[in-house]
CSV table of C-alpha atoms in Angstrom, one decimal:
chain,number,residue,atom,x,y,z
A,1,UNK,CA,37.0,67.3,61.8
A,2,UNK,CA,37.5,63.9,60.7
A,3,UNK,CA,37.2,63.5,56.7
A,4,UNK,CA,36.6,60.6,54.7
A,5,UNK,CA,38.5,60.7,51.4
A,6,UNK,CA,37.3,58.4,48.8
A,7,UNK,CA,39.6,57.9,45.4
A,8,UNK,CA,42.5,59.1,48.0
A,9,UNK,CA,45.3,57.6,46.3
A,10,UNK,CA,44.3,59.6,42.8
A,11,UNK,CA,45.7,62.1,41.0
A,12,UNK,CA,43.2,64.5,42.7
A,13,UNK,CA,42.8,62.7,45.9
A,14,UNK,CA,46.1,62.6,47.1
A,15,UNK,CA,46.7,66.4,46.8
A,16,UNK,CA,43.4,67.1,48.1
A,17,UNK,CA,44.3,64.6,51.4
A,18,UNK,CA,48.1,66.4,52.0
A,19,UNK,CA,45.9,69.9,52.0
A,20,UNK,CA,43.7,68.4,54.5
A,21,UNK,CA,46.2,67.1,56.7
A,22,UNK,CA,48.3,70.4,56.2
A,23,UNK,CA,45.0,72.2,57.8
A,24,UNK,CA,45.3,69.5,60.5
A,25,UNK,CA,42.4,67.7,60.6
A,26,UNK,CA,42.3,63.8,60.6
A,27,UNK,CA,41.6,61.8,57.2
A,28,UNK,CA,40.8,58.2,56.0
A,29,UNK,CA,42.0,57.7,52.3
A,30,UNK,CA,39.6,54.8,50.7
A,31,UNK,CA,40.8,53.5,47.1
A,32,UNK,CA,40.3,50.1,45.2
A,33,UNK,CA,43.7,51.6,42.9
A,34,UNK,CA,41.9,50.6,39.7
A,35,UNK,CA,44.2,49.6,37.1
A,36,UNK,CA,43.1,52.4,34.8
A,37,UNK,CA,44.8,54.7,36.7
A,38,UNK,CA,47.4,53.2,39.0
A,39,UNK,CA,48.6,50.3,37.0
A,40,UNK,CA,49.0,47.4,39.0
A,41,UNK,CA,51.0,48.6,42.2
A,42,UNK,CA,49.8,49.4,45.4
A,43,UNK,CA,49.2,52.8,47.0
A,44,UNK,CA,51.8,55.1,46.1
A,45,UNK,CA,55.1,56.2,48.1
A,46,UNK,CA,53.6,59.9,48.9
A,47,UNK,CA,50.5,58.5,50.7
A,48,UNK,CA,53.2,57.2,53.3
A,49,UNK,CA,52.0,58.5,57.0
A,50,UNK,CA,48.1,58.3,55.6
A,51,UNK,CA,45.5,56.2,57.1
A,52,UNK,CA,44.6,54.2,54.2
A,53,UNK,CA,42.2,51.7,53.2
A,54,UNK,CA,41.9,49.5,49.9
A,55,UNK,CA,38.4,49.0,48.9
A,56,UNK,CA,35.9,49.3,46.9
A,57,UNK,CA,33.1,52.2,47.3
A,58,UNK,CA,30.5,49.9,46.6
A,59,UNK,CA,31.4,47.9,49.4
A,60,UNK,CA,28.4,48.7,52.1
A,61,UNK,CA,30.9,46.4,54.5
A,62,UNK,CA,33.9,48.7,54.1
A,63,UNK,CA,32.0,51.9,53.7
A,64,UNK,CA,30.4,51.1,57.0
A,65,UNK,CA,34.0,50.6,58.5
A,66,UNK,CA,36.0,53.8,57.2
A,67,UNK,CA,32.7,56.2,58.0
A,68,UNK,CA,33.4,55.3,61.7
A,69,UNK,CA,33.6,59.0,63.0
A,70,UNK,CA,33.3,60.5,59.6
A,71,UNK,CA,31.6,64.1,59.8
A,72,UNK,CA,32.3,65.5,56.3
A,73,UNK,CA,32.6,62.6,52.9
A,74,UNK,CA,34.7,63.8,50.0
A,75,UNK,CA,33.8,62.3,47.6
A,76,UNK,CA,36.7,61.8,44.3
A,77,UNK,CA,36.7,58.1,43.5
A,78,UNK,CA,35.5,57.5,40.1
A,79,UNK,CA,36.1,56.2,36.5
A,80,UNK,CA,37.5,59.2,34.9
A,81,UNK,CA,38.3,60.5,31.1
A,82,UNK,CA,37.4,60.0,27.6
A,83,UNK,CA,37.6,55.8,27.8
A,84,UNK,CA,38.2,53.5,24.8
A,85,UNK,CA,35.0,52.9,23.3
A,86,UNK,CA,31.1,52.3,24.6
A,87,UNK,CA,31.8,49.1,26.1
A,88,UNK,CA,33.2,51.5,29.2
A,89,UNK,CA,29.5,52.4,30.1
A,90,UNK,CA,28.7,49.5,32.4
A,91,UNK,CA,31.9,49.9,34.1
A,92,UNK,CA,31.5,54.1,34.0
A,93,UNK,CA,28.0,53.5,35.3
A,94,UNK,CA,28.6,51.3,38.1
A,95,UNK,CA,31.7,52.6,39.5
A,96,UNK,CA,30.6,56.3,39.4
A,97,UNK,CA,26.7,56.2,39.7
A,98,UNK,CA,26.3,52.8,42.0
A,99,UNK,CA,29.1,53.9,43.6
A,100,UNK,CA,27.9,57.0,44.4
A,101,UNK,CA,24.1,56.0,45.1
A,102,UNK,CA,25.8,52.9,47.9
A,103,UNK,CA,28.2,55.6,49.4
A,104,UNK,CA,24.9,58.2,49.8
A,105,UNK,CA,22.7,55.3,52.0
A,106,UNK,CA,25.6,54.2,53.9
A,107,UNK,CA,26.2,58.4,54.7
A,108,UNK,CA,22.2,58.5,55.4
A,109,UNK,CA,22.3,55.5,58.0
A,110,UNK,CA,25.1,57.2,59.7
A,111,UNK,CA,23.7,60.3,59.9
A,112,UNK,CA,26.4,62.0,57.8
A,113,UNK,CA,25.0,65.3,56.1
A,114,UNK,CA,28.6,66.7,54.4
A,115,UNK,CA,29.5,66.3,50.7
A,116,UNK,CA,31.5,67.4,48.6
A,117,UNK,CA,31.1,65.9,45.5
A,118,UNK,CA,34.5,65.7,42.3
A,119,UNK,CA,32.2,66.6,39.5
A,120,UNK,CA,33.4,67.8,35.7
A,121,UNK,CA,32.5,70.8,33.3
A,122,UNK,CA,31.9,67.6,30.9
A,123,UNK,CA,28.3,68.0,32.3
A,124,UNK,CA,28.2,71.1,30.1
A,125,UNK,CA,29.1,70.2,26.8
A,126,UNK,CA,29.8,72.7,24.8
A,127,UNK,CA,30.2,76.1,26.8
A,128,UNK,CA,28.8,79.5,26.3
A,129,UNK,CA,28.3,80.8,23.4
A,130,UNK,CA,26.4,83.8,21.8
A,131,UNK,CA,24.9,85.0,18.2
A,132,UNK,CA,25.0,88.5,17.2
A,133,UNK,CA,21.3,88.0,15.9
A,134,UNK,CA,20.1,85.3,18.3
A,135,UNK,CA,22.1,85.9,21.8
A,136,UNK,CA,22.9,82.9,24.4
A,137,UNK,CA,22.6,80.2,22.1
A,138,UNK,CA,23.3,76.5,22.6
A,139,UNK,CA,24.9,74.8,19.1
A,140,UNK,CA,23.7,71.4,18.2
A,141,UNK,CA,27.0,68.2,17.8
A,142,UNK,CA,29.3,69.3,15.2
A,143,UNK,CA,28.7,67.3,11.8
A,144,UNK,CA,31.5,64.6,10.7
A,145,UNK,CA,31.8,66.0,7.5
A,146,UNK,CA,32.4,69.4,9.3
A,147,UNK,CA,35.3,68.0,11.0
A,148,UNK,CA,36.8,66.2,8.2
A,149,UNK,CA,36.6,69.8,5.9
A,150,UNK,CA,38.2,71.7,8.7
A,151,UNK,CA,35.2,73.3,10.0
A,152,UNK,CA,35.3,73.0,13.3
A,153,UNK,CA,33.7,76.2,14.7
A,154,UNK,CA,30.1,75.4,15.8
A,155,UNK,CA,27.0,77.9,14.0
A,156,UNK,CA,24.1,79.7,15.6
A,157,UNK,CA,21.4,76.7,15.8
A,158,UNK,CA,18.6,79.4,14.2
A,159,UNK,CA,20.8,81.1,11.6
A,160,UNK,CA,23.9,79.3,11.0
A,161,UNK,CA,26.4,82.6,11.1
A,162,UNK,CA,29.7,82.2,13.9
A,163,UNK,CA,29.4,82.6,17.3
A,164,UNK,CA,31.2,83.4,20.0
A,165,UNK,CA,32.6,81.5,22.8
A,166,UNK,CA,32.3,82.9,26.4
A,167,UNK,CA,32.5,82.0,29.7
A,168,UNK,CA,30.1,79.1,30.7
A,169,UNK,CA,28.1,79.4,34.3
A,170,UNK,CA,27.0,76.7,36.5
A,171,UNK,CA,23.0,77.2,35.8
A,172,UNK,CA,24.0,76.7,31.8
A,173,UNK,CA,21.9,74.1,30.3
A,174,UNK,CA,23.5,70.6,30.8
A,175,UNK,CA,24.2,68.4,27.7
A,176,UNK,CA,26.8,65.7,28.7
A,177,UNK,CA,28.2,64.2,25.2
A,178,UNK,CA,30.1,61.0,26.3
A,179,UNK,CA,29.2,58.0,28.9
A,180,UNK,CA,31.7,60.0,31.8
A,181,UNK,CA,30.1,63.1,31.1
A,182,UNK,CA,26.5,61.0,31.3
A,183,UNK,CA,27.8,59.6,34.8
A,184,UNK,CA,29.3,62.8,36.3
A,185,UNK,CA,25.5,64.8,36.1
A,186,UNK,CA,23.9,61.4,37.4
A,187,UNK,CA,26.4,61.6,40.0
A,188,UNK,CA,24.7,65.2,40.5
A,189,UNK,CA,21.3,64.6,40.0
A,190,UNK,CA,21.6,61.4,43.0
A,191,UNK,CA,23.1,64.0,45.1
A,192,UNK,CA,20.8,66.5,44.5
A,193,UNK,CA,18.0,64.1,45.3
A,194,UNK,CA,20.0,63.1,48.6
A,195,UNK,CA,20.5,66.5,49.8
A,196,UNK,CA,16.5,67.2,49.4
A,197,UNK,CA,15.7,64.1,51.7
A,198,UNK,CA,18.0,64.3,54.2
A,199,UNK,CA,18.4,68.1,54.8
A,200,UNK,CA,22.4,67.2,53.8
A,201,UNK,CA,24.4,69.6,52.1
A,202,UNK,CA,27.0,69.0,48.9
A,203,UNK,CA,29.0,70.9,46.9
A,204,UNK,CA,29.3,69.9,43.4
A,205,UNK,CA,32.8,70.9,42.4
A,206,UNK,CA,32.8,71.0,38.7
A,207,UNK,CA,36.7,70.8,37.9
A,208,UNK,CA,37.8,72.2,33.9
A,209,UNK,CA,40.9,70.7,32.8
A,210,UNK,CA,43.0,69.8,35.8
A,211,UNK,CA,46.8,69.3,35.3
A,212,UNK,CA,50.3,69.0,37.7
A,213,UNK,CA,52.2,66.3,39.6
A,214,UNK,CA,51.0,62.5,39.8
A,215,UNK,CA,48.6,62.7,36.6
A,216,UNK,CA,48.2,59.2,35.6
A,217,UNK,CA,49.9,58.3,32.0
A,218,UNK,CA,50.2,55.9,28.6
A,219,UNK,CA,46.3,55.0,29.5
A,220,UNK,CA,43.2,55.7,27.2
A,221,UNK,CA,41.9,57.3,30.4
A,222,UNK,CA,44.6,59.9,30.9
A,223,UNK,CA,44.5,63.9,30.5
A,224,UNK,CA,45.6,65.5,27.5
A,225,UNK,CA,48.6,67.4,29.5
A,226,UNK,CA,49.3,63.9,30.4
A,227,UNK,CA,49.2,62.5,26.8
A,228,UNK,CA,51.3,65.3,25.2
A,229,UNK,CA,54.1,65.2,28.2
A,230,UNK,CA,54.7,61.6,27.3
A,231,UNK,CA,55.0,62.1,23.7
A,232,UNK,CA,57.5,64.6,24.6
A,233,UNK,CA,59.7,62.4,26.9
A,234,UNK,CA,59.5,60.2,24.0
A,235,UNK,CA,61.3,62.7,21.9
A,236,UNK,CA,58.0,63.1,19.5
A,237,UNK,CA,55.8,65.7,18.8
A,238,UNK,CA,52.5,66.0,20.7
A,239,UNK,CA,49.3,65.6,18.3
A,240,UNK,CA,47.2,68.6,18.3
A,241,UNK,CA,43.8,67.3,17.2
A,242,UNK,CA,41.3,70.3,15.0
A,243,UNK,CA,43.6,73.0,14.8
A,244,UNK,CA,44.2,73.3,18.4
A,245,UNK,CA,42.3,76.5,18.9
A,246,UNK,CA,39.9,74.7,20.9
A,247,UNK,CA,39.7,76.4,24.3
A,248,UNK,CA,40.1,75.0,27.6
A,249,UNK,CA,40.6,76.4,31.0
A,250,UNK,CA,43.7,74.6,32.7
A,251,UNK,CA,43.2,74.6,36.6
A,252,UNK,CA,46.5,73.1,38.9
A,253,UNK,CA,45.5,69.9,40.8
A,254,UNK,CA,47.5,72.6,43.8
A,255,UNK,CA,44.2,75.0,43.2
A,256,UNK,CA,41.6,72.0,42.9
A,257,UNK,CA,43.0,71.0,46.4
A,258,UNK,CA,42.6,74.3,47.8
A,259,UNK,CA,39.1,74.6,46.8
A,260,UNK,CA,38.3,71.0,48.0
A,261,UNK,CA,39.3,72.7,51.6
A,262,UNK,CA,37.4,75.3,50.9
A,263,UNK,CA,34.2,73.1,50.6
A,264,UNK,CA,35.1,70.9,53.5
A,265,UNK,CA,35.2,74.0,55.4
A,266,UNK,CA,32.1,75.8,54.3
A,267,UNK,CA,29.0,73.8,54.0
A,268,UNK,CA,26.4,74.4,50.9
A,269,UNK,CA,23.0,75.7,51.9
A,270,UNK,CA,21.2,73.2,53.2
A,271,UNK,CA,19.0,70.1,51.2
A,272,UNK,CA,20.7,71.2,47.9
A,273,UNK,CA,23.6,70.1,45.9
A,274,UNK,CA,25.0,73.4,45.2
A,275,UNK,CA,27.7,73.4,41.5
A,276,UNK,CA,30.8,75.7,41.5
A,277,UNK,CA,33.8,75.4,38.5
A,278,UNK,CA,36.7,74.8,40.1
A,279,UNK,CA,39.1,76.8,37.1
A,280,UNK,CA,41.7,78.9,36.6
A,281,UNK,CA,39.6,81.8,35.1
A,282,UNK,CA,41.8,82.5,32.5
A,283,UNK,CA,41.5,80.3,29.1
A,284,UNK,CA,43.9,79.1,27.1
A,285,UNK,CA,43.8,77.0,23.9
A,286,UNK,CA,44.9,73.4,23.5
A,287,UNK,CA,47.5,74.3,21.2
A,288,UNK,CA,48.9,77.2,23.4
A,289,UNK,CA,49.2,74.6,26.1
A,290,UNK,CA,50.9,71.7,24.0
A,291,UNK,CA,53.4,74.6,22.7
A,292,UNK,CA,54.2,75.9,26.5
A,293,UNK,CA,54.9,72.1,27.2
A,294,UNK,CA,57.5,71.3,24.2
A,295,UNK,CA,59.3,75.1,25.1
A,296,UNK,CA,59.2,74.2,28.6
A,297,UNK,CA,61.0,70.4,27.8
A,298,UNK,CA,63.1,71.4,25.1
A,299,UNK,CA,61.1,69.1,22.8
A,300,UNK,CA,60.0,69.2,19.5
A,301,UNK,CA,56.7,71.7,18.6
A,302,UNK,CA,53.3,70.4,18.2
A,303,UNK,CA,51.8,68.9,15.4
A,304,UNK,CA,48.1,69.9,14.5
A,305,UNK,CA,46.8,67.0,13.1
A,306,UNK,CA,43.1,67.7,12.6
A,307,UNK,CA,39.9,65.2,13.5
A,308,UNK,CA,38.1,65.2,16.8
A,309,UNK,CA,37.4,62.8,19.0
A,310,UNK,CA,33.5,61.6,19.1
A,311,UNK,CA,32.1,63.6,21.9
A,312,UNK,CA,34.6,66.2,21.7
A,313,UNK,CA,33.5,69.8,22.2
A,314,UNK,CA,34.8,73.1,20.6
A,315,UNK,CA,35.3,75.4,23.7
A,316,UNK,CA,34.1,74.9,27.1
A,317,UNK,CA,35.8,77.9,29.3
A,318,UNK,CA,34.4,78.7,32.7
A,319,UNK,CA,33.4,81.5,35.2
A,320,UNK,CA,35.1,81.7,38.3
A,321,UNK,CA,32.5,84.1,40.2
A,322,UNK,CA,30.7,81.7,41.8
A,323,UNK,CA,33.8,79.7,43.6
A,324,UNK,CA,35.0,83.0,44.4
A,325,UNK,CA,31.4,84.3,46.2
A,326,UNK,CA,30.6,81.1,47.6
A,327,UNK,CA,33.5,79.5,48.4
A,328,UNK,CA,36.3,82.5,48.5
A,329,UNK,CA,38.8,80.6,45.9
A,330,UNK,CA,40.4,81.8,43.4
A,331,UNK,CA,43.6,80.4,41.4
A,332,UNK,CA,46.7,81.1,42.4
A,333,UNK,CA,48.9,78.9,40.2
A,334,UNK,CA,49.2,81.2,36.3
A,335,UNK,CA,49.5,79.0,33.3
A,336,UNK,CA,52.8,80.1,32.5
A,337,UNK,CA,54.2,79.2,36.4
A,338,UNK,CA,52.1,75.5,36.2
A,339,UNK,CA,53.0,74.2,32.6
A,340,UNK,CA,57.1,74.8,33.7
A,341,UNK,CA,56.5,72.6,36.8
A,342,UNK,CA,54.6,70.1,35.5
A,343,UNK,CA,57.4,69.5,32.4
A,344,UNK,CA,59.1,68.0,34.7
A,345,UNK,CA,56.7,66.6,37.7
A,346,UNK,CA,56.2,63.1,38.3
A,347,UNK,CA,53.8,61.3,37.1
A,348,UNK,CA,51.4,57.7,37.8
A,349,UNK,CA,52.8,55.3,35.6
């Protein structure tokens, strides 16, 4: 097969493209290198060998070039993370949703039917959670004030008592709470809408937290692992916003790869855009992973600092049965193993 990798010289990309040309199959890396996450060099040294292409994927003229041949599109190009402020949206919105909807017609004229689609478990929002009066219940945004006190458990919406996380599904109701999060389900939902016209097929890989080697860092659009491993370096202790109980399920960009190859391999049923977390399986809280990072660098132990981001959600851990039905991947990299290695990976700087 020959694949089209878009966002190829990412954090993601590039480990999905050395899995794909492991497998031996042929692959065309397509990347504008947006300053948000590669600075302001060219492609990287570990993309040597690759076919590679700088451009944009809203270019119709370069799309039409690089899908030459193309018989499966994986799709991870895209403005990622928590951003600086609002003004992002019209940036956000064009890159990933424009983006998306130009790549999608140029894929329709040429007859392409294969996606797989980089999506997020930000489309959630807050995960699963249950009432001992009420059951599955879905809490309303936390209250400022019950940040600032400390409070930072969300209550049953009916009777206010504590709930208890569990482990979120793809058919869980969808409530994105920042401008990504509001991109990465429009991303789905033009998919979705695709797949029904054209008979094509996608997988919507919803990644949790993803960590490892080549994470972009020092930018308001990096992952937390990212942001605590450079306070670290620094000699400093990583911040630990709330009281860093919030859980989180850490997936290796190695695993995220693997189930990229998975999808390429196995096409959704077809005219559907068909979501799957891509996670680990196995929670762990933001605090646990700040702490396995400072023991693993000999650095100083985290600080919990309180506050929340706007947007931010209390626990959002996933289920891992459908990847593992559907798609037959499961992790292999444990938490313990990953946060060693990527103490001391490198990094996009």
């Amino acid at each position: 097969m020959r694949i089209l990798l878009t966002g190829g010289a990412g954090f993601i990309g590039s480990h999905v493209a050395d899995a794909v040309r492991q497998g031996g199959d042929s692959v065309v890396l397509l990347d504008s290198l947006l300053p948000q996450a590669h600075g302001g060099g060219g492609f990287p040294a570990w993309l040597d060998g690759f076919e590679v292409v700088r451009g944009d994927v809203r270019d119709r003229e370069v799309l039409d070039r690089v899908l030459d041949g193309v018989d499966v599109v994986c799709h991870q190009a895209a403005m990622v993370g928590h951003g600086v402020d609002p003004s992002d949206a019209p940036e956000y919105a064009s890159i990933n949703d424009f983006g998306t909807a130009v790549l999608l017609a140029a894929m329709y004229e040429r007859g392409i039917k294969r996606l797989v689609l980089a999506s997020s478990m930000v489309v959630y929002g807050e995960g699963r959670y249950h009432c001992a009066s009420h059951g599955v219940v879905t809490p309303g945004q936390r209250r400022e004030e019950d940040i600032e006190a400390g409070r930072f458990e969300p209550g049953c919406p009916n009777c206010g008592e504590p709930l208890e996380s569990g482990l979120v599904p793809e058919d869980a109701p969808l409530d994105p709470r920042s401008t990504y999060a509001a991109t990465k389900l429009a991303q789905e939902h033009l998919c979705a809408a695709w797949a029904r016209q054209t008979g094509g097929d996608v997988w919507a890989l919803r990644y949790h937290n993803v960590y490892g080697p080549r994470m972009p860092k020092d930018t308001p659009y990096a992952g937390v692992a990212s942001i605590f491993r450079s306070s670290l370096e620094r000699g400093e202790a990583p911040k630990v916003m709330e009281d860093g109980h919030q859980r989180r399920d850490f997936v290796h960009v190695s695993d995220v790869a693997r189930a990229n190859l998975a999808a390429i391999a196995r096409p959704a049923p077809a005219g559907t855009c068909r979501p799957v977390n891509v996670c680990s399986g196995t929670p762990h809280t933001v605090g646990e992973m700040a702490a396995a990072l400072a023991a693993a660098m000999d650095g100083p132990a985290p600080q919990t600092v309180g506050g929340a981001r706007a947007g931010d959600v209390r626990h959002v851990v996933a289920d891992p049965a459908r990847a593992r039905a559907e798609l037959g991947f499961a992790a292999d990299m444990s938490f313990e193993d990953g946060m060693v290695e990527f103490a001391k990976a490198p990094l996009r700087g």
